[in-house]
CSV table of C-alpha atoms in Angstrom, one decimal:
chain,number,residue,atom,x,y,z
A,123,UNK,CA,126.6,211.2,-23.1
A,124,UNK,CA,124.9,207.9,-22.3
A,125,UNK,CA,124.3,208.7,-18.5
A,126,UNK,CA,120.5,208.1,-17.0
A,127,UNK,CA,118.6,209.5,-14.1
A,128,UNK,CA,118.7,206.5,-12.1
A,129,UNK,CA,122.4,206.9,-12.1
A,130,UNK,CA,122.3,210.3,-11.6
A,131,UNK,CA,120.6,210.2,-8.3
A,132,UNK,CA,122.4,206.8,-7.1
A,133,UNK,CA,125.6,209.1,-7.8
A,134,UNK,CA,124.1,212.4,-5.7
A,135,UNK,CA,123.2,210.0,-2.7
A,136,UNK,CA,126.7,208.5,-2.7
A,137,UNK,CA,129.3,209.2,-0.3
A,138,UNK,CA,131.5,210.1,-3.6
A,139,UNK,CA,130.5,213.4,-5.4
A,140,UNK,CA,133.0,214.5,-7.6
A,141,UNK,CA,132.8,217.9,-9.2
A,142,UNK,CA,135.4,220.1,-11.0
A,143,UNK,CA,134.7,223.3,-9.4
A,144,UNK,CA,132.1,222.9,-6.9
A,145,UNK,CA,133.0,222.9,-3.4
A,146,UNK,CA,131.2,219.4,-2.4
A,147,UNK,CA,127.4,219.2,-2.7
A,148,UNK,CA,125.4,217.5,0.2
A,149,UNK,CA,121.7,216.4,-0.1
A,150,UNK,CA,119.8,218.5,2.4
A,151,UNK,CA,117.6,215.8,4.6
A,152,UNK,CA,114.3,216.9,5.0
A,153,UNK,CA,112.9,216.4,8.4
A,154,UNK,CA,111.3,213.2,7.7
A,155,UNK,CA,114.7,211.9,6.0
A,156,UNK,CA,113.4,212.0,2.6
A,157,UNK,CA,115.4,213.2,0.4
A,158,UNK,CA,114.2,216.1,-1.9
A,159,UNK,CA,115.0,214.8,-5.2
A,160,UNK,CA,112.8,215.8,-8.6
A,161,UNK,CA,113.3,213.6,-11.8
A,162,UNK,CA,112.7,215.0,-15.2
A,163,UNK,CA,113.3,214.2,-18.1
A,164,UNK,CA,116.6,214.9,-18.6
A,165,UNK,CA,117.4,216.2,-15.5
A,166,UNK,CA,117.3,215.5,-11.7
A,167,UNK,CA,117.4,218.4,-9.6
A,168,UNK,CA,118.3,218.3,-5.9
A,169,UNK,CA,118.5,220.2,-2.4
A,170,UNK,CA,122.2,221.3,-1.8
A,171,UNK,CA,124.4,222.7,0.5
A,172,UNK,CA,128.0,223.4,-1.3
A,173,UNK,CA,131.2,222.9,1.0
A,174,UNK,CA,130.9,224.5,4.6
A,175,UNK,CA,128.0,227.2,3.4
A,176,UNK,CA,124.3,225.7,5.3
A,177,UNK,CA,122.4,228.2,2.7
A,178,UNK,CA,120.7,225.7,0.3
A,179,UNK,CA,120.9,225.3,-3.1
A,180,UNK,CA,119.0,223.7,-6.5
A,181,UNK,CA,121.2,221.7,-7.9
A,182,UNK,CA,120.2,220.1,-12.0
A,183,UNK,CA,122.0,217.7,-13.2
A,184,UNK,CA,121.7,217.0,-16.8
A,185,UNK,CA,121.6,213.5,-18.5
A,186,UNK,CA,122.8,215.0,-21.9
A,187,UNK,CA,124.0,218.3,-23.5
A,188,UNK,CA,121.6,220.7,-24.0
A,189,UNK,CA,121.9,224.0,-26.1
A,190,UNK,CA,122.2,227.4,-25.0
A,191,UNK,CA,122.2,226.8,-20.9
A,192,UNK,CA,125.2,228.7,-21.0
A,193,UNK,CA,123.7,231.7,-23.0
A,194,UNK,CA,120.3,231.5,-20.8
A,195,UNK,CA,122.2,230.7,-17.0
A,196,UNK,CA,125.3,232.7,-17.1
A,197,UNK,CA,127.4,231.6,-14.1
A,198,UNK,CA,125.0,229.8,-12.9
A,199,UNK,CA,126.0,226.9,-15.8
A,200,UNK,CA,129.2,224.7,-15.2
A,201,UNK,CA,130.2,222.4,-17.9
A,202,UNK,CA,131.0,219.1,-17.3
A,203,UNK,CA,131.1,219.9,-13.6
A,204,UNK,CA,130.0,216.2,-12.1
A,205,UNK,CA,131.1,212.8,-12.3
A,206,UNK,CA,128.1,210.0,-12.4
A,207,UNK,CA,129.3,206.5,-12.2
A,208,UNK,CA,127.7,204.1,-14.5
A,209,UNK,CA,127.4,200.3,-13.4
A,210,UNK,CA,130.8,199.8,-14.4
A,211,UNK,CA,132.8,201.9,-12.2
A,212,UNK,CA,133.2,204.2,-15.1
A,213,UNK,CA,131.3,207.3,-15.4
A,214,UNK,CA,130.9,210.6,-17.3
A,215,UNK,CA,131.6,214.1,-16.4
A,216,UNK,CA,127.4,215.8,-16.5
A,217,UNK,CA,126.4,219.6,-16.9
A,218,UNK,CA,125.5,221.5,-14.0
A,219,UNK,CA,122.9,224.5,-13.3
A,220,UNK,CA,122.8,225.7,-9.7
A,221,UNK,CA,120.5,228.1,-8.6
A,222,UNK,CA,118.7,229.5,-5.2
A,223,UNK,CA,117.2,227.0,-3.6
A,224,UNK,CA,113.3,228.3,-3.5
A,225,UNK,CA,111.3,227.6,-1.1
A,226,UNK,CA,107.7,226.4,-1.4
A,227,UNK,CA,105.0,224.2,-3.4
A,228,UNK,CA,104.4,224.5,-6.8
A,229,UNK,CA,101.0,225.8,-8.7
A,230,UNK,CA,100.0,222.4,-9.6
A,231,UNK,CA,100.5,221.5,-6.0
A,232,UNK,CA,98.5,224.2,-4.2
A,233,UNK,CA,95.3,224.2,-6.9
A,234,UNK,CA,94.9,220.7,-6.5
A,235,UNK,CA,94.6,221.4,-2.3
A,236,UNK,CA,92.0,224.5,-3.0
A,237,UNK,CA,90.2,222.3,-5.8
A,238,UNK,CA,89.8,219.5,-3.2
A,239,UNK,CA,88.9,221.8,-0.6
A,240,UNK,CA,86.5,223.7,-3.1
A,241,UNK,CA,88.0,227.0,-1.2
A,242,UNK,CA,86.7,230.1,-3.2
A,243,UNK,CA,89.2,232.6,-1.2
A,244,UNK,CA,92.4,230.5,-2.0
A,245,UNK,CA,91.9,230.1,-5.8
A,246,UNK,CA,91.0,233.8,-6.2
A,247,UNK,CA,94.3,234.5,-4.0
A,248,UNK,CA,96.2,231.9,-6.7
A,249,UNK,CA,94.7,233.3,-9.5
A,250,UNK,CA,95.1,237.2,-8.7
A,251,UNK,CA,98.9,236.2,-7.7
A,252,UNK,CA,99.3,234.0,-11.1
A,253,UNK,CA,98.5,237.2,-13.0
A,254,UNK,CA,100.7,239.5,-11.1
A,255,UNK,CA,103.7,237.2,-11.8
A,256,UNK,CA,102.5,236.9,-15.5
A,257,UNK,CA,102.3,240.5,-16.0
A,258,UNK,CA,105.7,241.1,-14.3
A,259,UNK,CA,106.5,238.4,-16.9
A,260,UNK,CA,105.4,240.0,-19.9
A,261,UNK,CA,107.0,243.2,-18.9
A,262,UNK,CA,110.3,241.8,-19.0
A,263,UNK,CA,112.5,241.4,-22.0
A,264,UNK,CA,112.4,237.2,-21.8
A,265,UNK,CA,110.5,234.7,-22.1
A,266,UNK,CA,110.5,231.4,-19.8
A,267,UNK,CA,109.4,229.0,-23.0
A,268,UNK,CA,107.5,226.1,-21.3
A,269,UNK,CA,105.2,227.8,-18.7
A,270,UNK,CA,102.7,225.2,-16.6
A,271,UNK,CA,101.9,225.2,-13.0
A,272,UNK,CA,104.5,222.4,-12.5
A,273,UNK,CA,106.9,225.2,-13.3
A,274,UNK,CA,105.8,228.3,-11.0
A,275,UNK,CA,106.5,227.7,-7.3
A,276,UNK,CA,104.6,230.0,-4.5
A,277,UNK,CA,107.4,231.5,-2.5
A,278,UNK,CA,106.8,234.2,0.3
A,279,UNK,CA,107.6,237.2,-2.2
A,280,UNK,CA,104.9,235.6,-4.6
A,281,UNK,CA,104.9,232.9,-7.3
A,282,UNK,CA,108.1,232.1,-9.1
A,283,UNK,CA,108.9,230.3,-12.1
A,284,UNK,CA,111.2,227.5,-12.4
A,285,UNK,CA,113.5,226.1,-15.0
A,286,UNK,CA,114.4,228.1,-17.5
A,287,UNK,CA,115.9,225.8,-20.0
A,288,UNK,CA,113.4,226.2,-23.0
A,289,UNK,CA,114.0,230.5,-22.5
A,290,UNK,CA,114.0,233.1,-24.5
A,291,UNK,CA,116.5,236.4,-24.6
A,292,UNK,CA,116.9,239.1,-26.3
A,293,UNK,CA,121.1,238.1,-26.6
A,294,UNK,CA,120.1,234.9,-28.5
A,295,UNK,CA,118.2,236.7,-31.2
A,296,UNK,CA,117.0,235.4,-34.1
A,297,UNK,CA,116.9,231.6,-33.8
A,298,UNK,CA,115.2,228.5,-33.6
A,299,UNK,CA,113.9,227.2,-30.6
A,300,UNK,CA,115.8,224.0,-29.0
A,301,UNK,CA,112.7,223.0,-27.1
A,302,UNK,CA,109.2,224.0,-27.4
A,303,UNK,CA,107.5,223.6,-24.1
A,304,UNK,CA,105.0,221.0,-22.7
A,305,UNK,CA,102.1,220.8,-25.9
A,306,UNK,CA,99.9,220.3,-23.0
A,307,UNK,CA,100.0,224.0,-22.6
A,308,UNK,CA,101.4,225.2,-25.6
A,309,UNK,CA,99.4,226.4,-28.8
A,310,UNK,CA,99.6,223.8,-31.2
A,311,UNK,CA,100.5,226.0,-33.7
A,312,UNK,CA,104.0,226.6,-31.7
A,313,UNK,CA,107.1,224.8,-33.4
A,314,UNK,CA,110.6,225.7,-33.2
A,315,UNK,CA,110.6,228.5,-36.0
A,316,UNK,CA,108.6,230.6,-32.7
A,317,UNK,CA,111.0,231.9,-30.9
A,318,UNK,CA,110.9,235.0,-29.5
A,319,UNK,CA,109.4,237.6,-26.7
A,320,UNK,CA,105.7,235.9,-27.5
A,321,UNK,CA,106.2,232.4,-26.3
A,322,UNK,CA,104.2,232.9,-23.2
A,323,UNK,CA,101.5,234.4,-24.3
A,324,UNK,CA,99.5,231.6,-24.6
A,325,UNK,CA,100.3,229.7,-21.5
A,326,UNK,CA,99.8,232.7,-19.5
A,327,UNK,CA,96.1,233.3,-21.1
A,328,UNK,CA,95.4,229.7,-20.7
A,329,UNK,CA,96.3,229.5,-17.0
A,330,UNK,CA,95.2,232.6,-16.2
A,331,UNK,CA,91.8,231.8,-17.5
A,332,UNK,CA,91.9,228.4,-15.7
A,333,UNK,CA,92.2,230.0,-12.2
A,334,UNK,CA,90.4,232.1,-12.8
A,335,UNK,CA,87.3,230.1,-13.8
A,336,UNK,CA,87.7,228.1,-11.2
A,337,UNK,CA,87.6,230.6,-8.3
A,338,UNK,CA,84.2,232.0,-10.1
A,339,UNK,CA,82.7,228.3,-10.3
A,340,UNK,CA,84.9,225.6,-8.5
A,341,UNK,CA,81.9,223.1,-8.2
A,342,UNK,CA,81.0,223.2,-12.1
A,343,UNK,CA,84.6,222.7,-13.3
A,344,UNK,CA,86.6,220.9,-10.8
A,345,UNK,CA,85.1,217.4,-11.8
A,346,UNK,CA,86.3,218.6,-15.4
A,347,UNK,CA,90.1,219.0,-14.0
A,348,UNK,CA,92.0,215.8,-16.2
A,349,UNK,CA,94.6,214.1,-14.3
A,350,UNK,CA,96.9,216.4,-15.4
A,351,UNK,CA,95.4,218.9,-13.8
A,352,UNK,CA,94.4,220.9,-17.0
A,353,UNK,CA,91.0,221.7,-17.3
A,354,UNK,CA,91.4,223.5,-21.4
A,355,UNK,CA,92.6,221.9,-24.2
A,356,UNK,CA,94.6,224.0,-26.7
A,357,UNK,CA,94.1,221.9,-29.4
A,358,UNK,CA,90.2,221.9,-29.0
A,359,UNK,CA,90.1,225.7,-27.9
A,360,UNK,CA,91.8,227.1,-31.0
A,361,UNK,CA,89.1,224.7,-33.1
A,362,UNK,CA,86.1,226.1,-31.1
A,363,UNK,CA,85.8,222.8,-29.5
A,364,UNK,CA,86.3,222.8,-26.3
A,365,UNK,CA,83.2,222.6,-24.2
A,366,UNK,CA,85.0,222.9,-20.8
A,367,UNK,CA,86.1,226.3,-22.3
A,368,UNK,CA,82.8,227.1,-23.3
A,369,UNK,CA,81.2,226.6,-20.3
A,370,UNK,CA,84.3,228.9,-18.4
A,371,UNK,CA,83.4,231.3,-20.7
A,372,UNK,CA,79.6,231.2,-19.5
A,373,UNK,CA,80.7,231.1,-15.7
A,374,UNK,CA,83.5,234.1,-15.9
A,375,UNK,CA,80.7,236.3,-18.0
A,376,UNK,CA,78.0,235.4,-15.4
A,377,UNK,CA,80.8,236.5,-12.5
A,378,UNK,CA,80.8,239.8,-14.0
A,379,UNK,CA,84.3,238.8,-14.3
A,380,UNK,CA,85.0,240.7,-17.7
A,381,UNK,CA,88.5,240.7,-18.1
A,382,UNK,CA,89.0,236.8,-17.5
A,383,UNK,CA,86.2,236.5,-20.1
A,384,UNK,CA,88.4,238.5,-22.4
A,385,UNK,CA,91.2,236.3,-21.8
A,386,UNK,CA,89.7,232.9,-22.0
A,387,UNK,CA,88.5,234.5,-25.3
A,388,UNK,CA,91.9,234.6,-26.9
A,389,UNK,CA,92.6,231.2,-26.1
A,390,UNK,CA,90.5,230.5,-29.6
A,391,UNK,CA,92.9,232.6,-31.6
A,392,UNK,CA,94.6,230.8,-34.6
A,393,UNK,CA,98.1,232.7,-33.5
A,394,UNK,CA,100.2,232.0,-30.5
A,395,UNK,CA,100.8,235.6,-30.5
A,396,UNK,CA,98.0,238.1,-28.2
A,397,UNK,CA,99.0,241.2,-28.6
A,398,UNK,CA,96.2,242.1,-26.3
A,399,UNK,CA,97.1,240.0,-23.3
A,400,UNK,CA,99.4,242.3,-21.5
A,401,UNK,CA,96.7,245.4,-21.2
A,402,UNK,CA,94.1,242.8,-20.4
A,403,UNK,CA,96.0,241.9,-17.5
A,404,UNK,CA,96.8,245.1,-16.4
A,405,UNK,CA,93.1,245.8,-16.1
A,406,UNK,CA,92.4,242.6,-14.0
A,407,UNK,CA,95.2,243.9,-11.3
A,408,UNK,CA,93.5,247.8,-11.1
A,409,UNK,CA,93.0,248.3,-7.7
A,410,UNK,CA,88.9,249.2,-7.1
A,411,UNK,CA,88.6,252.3,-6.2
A,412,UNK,CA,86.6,252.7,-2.8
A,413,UNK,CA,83.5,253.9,-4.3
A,414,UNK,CA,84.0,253.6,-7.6
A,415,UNK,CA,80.9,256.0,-9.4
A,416,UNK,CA,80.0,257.0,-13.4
A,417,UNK,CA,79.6,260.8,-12.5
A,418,UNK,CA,81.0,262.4,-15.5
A,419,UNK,CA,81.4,259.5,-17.3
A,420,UNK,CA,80.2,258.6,-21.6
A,421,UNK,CA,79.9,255.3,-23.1
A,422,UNK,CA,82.9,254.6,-25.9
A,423,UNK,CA,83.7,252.1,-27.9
A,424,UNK,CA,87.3,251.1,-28.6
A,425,UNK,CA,89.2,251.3,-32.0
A,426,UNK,CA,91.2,248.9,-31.4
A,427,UNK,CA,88.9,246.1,-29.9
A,428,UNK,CA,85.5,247.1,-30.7
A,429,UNK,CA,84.5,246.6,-27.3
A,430,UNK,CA,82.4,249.1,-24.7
A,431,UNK,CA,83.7,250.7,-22.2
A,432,UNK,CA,83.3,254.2,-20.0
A,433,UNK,CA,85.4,257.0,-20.6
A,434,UNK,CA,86.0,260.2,-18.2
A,435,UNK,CA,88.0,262.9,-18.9
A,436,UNK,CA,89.6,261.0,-22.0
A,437,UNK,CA,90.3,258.0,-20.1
A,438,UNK,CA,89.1,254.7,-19.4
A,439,UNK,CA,87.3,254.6,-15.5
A,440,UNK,CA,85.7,251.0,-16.9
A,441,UNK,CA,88.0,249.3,-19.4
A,442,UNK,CA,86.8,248.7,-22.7
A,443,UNK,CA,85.3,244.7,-22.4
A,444,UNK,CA,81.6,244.5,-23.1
A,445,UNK,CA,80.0,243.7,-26.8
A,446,UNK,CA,77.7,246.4,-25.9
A,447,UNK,CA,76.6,248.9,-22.8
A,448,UNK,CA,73.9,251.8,-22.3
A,449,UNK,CA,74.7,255.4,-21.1
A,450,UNK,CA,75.0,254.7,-17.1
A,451,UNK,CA,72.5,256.0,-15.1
A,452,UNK,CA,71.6,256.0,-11.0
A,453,UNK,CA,75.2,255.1,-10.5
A,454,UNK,CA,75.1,252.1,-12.7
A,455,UNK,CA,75.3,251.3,-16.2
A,456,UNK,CA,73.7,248.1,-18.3
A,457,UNK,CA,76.0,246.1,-20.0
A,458,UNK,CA,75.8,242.5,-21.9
A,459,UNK,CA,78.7,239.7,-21.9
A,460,UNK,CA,78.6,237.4,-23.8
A,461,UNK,CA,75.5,235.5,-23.2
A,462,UNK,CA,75.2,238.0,-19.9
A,463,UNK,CA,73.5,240.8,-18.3
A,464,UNK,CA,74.6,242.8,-15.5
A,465,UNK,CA,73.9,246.4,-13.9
A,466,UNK,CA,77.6,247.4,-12.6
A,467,UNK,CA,79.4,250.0,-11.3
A,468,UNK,CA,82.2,252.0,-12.7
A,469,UNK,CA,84.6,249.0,-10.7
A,470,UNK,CA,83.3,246.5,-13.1
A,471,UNK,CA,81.3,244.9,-10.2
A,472,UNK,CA,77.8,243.3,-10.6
A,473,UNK,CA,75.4,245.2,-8.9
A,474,UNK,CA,72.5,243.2,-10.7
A,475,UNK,CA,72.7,240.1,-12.6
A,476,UNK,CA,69.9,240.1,-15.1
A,477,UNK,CA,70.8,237.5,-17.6
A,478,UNK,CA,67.2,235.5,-17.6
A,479,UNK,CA,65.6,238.5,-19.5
A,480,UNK,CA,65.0,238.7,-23.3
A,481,UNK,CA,65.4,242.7,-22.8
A,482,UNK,CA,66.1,244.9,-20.0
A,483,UNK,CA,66.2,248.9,-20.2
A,484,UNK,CA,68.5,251.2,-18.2
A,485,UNK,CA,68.0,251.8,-14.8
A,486,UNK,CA,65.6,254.9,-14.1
A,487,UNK,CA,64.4,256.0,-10.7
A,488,UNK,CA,66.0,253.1,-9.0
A,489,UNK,CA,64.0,250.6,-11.0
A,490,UNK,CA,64.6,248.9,-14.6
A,491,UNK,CA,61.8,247.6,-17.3
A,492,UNK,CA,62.3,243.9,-18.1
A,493,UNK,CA,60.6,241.1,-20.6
A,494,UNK,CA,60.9,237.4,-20.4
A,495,UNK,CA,58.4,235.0,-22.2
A,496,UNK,CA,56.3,237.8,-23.5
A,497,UNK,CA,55.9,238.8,-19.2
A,498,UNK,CA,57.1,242.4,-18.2
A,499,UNK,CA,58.7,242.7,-14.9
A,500,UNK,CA,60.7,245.6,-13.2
A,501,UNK,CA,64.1,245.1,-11.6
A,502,UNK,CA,64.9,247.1,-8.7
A,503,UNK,CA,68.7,248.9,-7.7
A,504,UNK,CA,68.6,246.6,-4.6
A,505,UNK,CA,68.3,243.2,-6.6
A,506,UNK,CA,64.7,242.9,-6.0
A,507,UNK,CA,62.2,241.3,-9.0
A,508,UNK,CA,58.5,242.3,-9.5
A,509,UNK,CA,56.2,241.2,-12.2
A,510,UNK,CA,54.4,243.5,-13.7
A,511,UNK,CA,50.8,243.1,-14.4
């Protein structure tokens, strides 16, 4: 197949769309009279309606065969199903994929708006929602294979991902991968011998963590966005040297935000495989519970993790995340963060931030002991800071 984009799209504006089985596509005009037509790669996707039906279609048209679309679209894929003319007259018969037309903006789209508007509300509503989809995602029995913001659309029912043509199923089985995503958000330990349920593993932690972030601190990181919108670098992050991620790190464990900091932590791991994303995400999508309280509760430590948590009744009330926490006391329990201190309550929410102290002790009477520089001071339940002399 020797068919290009260009010719593709000259072909699907034409008057003369030819397809096998089809009933006639026709562009849908937008109200501007553009013409909603994406380029790829390989493929040109476009707005359809198909015969006399108005209900609107995607339409991908492929510049040159491409393995397994039939295993990973079902009846969605047609073979050969349109002509394209070349310059000659002549033309080729091109692979088809149609799909419901969703509609919407993609990720990359609506981040750059809330980065530009520096709105905290809208990227924590784009992060929460990114980690809902992801979890659904990682709950299911594929794998999409080249996840990126370009590729998740926000539709009314929630965010959505698009093209699917670097999937994984469980009917393919063992195999090697025909494509292996974008490298811009892929683990750079990836190649084609991955391929399996884990391929998303790391895109999810890495965009997950990049939301994230930036709903915690959009002012610090925003100016560190690169013009392709991606604010980590795999390559760097897996080598501990990433300073953007370092600083993330520093902004999510000053937030209190725990469970981001436990995902942005994985993106250093040597695998593409995290075995521990999935729970981790479950814990950032708990609802908080009204008035979430430590009566009853014990300090524990995990097996599996080695990370502190509180425990009631045998199970967890505050998931398992800090390197190390105290016995809670007046309704709030100390616990460290990386480089971070914080007094919260059994909701994982900061009730004090005290990260400027050498040491701090546990809360007693409503009031905590604390040294910096050699100085004592007392920290009060209310947020209030006395020195003591």
């Amino acid at each position: 197949m020797s068919i290009c984009i260009s010719q593709i799209a000259a072909t699907l504006r034409s008057d003369h769309i030819v397809c096998r089985r089809l009933p006639r596509p026709r562009l849908c005009i937008g109200p501007d009279g553009s013409v909603p037509l994406h380029a790829g790669n390989s493929a040109v996707v476009a707005k359809v309606t198909l015969g006399d039906d108005p209900k609107p279609w995607a339409m991908k048209c492929y510049t040159r065969r491409k393995e397994r679309l039939s295993e990973i679209y079902g009846r969605a894929f047609f073979a050969g199903e349109l002509f394209v003319y070349d310059i000659s007259g002549r033309g080729e018969w091109v692979d088809v994929v149609i799909r419901e037309w969703i509609d919407g903006v993609t990720l990359d789209e609506a981040l750059r708006e809330a980065v530009a508007a520096c709105s905290r509300p809208r990227l924590a509503a784009l992060s929460r929602s990114f980690d809902s989809m992801a979890a659904r995602l990682l709950r299911s029995e594929r794998a999409h294979g080249d996840l990126k913001p370009e590729n998740i659309v926000l539709a009314p029912e929630g965010m959505t991902l698009v093209d699917w043509d670097a999937a994984w199923l469980p009917a393919i089985g063992e195999s090697r991968a025909v494509e292996t995503g974008t490298p811009d958000w892929q683990h750079p330990a990836r190649t084609a011998a991955l391929y399996d349920k884990s391929l998303d593993d790391y895109p999810v932690a890495l965009v997950s963590s990049m939301l994230a972030s930036l709903a915690a601190d959009c002012r610090a990181l925003a100016p560190r966005l690169d013009a392709g919108g991606r604010l980590f670098s795999p390559a760097a992050a897996v080598a501990g040297r990433d300073p953007v991620l370092d600083l993330a790190e520093d902004i999510l464990a000053r937030a209190a935000d725990a469970v981001h900091y436990r995902i942005a932590r994985l993106l250093h791991s040597p695998m593409p495989q995290l075995p521990l994303l999935a729970e981790l995400l479950a814990y950032a999508l708990r609802e908080p519970e009204d008035d979430p309280c430590f009566d009853g509760a014990e300090l524990a430590r995990s097996r599996t993790t080695s990370h502190w948590g509180y425990v009631r009744g045998g199970e967890w009330i505050t998931p398992p995340l800090y390197d190390m926490g105290f016995e809670p006391s007046d309704g709030v329990a100390l616990v460290e963060i990386g480089r971070c201190r914080h007094f919260i309550d059994a909701g994982m929410r900061s009730v004090v931030e005290c990260s400027s102290f050498d040491s701090v002790k546990p809360m007693r009477s409503g009031c905590a002991a604390a040294v910096r520089d050699g100085e004592r001071y007392t920290i009060y339940l209310d947020g209030g800071i006395e020195r003591t002399f």
